[in-house]
Every structure is written in C-alpha cells, then in structure tokens.
Amino acid sequence: MTTQFKLAAALILSGLIVAGCQKPAEKAEGPAAPAVQPTASTDVYPFTIGELQAVALKDGDLALDNVTGQSPWADNAGVAEALRPTGDAKIHLSIQPLLIRGDDKVVLIDTGAGGQMGTANRLPTSLAAAGVQPGQITDILISHGHGDHVGGLVSNGALTYPNATIRMSAAEWTALQADAELTALIPVITPKVETFEPGAELTPSITAVSLQGHTPGHTGYEIVSGQDRLLYLGDALHSSVISVERPEYVNQWDFDSDAAIATRLAILGRGATQSLRTYGVHFPFPGLGTFRRQEDGFVWVQETPAQP
Ligand SMILES: [Zn+2]
C-alpha cells in the first residue's frame, strides 16, 4: 500500500466518522425551497433530500467501444465479461449535472460538456424544463476540471450562468489553469472563481469531500438535510458496472491510480455499510442509487429504472 493509497483511504474513512457524528448544519434564514415544477421531460428527474429540492439534469451521453484508445480500462476481456449481463458491449457513460435548491440558494453541481466531446448539450433545455433560468443559479460547484464537467460554464465566449459564483478546490483550480486544452475558458471564468479547501462547508447543507485520485483536487459533495444524505461522486467512479464491480482496475483517465483505487474502495465500503444514497454523474440517468455487497465485491442498485 503506497502512502497516497493510505492517505486517500484515511481521508474517506475519517470523513465517514465525522459525518456520522456531525449534527445537522443549521439552516440559513430564508424562504422555503420552491417546489420543483412538474415536467414531462425525460431529461429531468426531480427528487428531494430532506427539505432540499434536487433535480437530475441530463446533458448527454458518451458511448465508448471496449477497445484500446476509447476505453480507459486496459483489460478489454475483463470489461467485456463485466458488461455481458447488461446485454450491451459498449461502455455507456451518461452526463447529468445536479441541481439543488434550498438554503436560499440555487446550486448547480458540475455543468456538463457544453456540447463538446460529441455530446448533445441538453443541459440548457433540461434546466429550462426544471423551471430554472441560467441567471437564477447562485453557486456552481465543480467536482473537477475536465471538459465534461466545466465545458458548460461558458457559452459563445461568455459565462453561461452570469450570476453564479464558481467554486472548486484550490488544487483543482491550479490544475485547471494549467490545462492547455481549456485555456479559452480561464479568462472568462476567473472573475467568478472562489476556491476552497477539502472539508469546506459551502452551504448550510453541502460539504466538500476530498475524493483523491482522479485529478489533483477532485472533490465530491455531501449533501445533508434532516435525516437525508446524498454523496455526489464526481468521477471517483465513472461506470456503474466497471468502476463498481472492478474497482481495482487502473483507469487511464485517473491522475493518480493508487489514490483513485483507494478512493473507490473506500466509497464502495462506506456506501454498502451505510446504505448511503449516492449520485453518479456518469451512471445511468438519473444516477441515483446505492452500492451493495455481492459475493466478494460490490454492485450498483439503481433507485429508479433507467429512462430511455
Ligand atoms: Zn467526467
């Protein structure tokens, strides 16, 4: 076990202990969260976390062939075996940012790909179907600075969400500014960026959780209201099949494989032990469910059937 491996595992486990002992954060004074407007859109999935209104917002899909150069996992035979029960040989990764309303804030966690990477840029339509205008977003929380999470921050060279503070970990902001593929984004978003350290309380209900390994400052978000709790996974786990059933596989998209594997194992263990409700930004829409132990490993159990 490397030092980084131990550190990541220790941070997750200490988060577990702290979370278990914490009393719920006090709520800010303000009006109750507005009700989510009913919608017929299959790209919008409203749900609640205690007193908070949450909405899964579909942005697009990635479909990868299980071959070198597309799949981030080198063991194509192992991936094929894991995928066989799904009846589909391709690796499907959905993209669904998460909206949280409450505490007098309208929070968007990640912003989708903004139409890059061959995706459909459905987030603006999904947001409108949820009854939210871009100017109403008060806070954007970024899990990490990859294109399918920050691509939607800017539209036609301007801020997509002009009134929102853009929050991410200090380590991630440093890494993002050094990313040669995303240089056009930086001057546009810089005036709105505010950084935080792991463990920061970003709203009375949302805490930043360091989920090390995928990128230098990769961050999950733990959302708590009353007795309800949801962990936003970011890209600690990409696939609801491969990342869950083969967590020890090296993922070539991870910045630090040892730390990423330790993080996955810690999340799966905690998730199964606590029946923790989790949100996979790349899991089948709407990305809600829990991990369960099965034989000597884990499986993902969706909270609702996937929608077409
Ligand atoms: Zn991603």
PDB file of C-alpha atoms and ligand atoms in Angstrom, residues 62 93-95 110 117 143-144 146-149 214 218 234-235 238 253 281-282, ligand 1:
ATOM      1  CA  LEU A  62     -20.815   9.082 -24.147  1.00  0.00           C
ATOM      2  CA  LEU A  93     -21.467   6.982 -19.644  1.00  0.00           C
ATOM      3  CA  SER A  94     -24.351   9.377 -19.133  1.00  0.00           C
ATOM      4  CA  ILE A  95     -23.734  13.006 -18.137  1.00  0.00           C
ATOM      5  CA  ASP A 110     -20.926  20.467 -12.499  1.00  0.00           C
ATOM      6  CA  MET A 117     -16.931  15.551 -26.858  1.00  0.00           C
ATOM      7  CA  SER A 143     -16.039  18.333  -8.965  1.00  0.00           C
ATOM      8  CA  HIS A 144     -13.001  18.647 -11.230  1.00  0.00           C
ATOM      9  CA  HIS A 146     -12.393  18.034 -17.095  1.00  0.00           C
ATOM     10  CA  GLY A 147     -14.304  19.131 -20.184  1.00  0.00           C
ATOM     11  CA  ASP A 148     -17.446  17.123 -19.438  1.00  0.00           C
ATOM     12  CA  HIS A 149     -17.784  18.962 -16.090  1.00  0.00           C
ATOM     13  CA  HIS A 214      -8.971  11.279 -10.485  1.00  0.00           C
ATOM     14  CA  HIS A 218     -11.023  16.101  -7.287  1.00  0.00           C
ATOM     15  CA  GLY A 234     -17.938  13.146  -9.313  1.00  0.00           C
ATOM     16  CA  ASP A 235     -15.620  10.908 -11.321  1.00  0.00           C
ATOM     17  CA  HIS A 238     -17.206   6.515 -13.871  1.00  0.00           C
ATOM     18  CA  TRP A 253      -8.236   8.825 -17.024  1.00  0.00           C
ATOM     19  CA  VAL A 281     -22.792  11.908 -12.617  1.00  0.00           C
ATOM     20  CA  HIS A 282     -21.916   9.307 -15.286  1.00  0.00           C
TER      21      HIS A 282
HETATM   22 ZN    ZN B   1     -16.446  13.040 -16.171  1.00  0.00          ZN
END
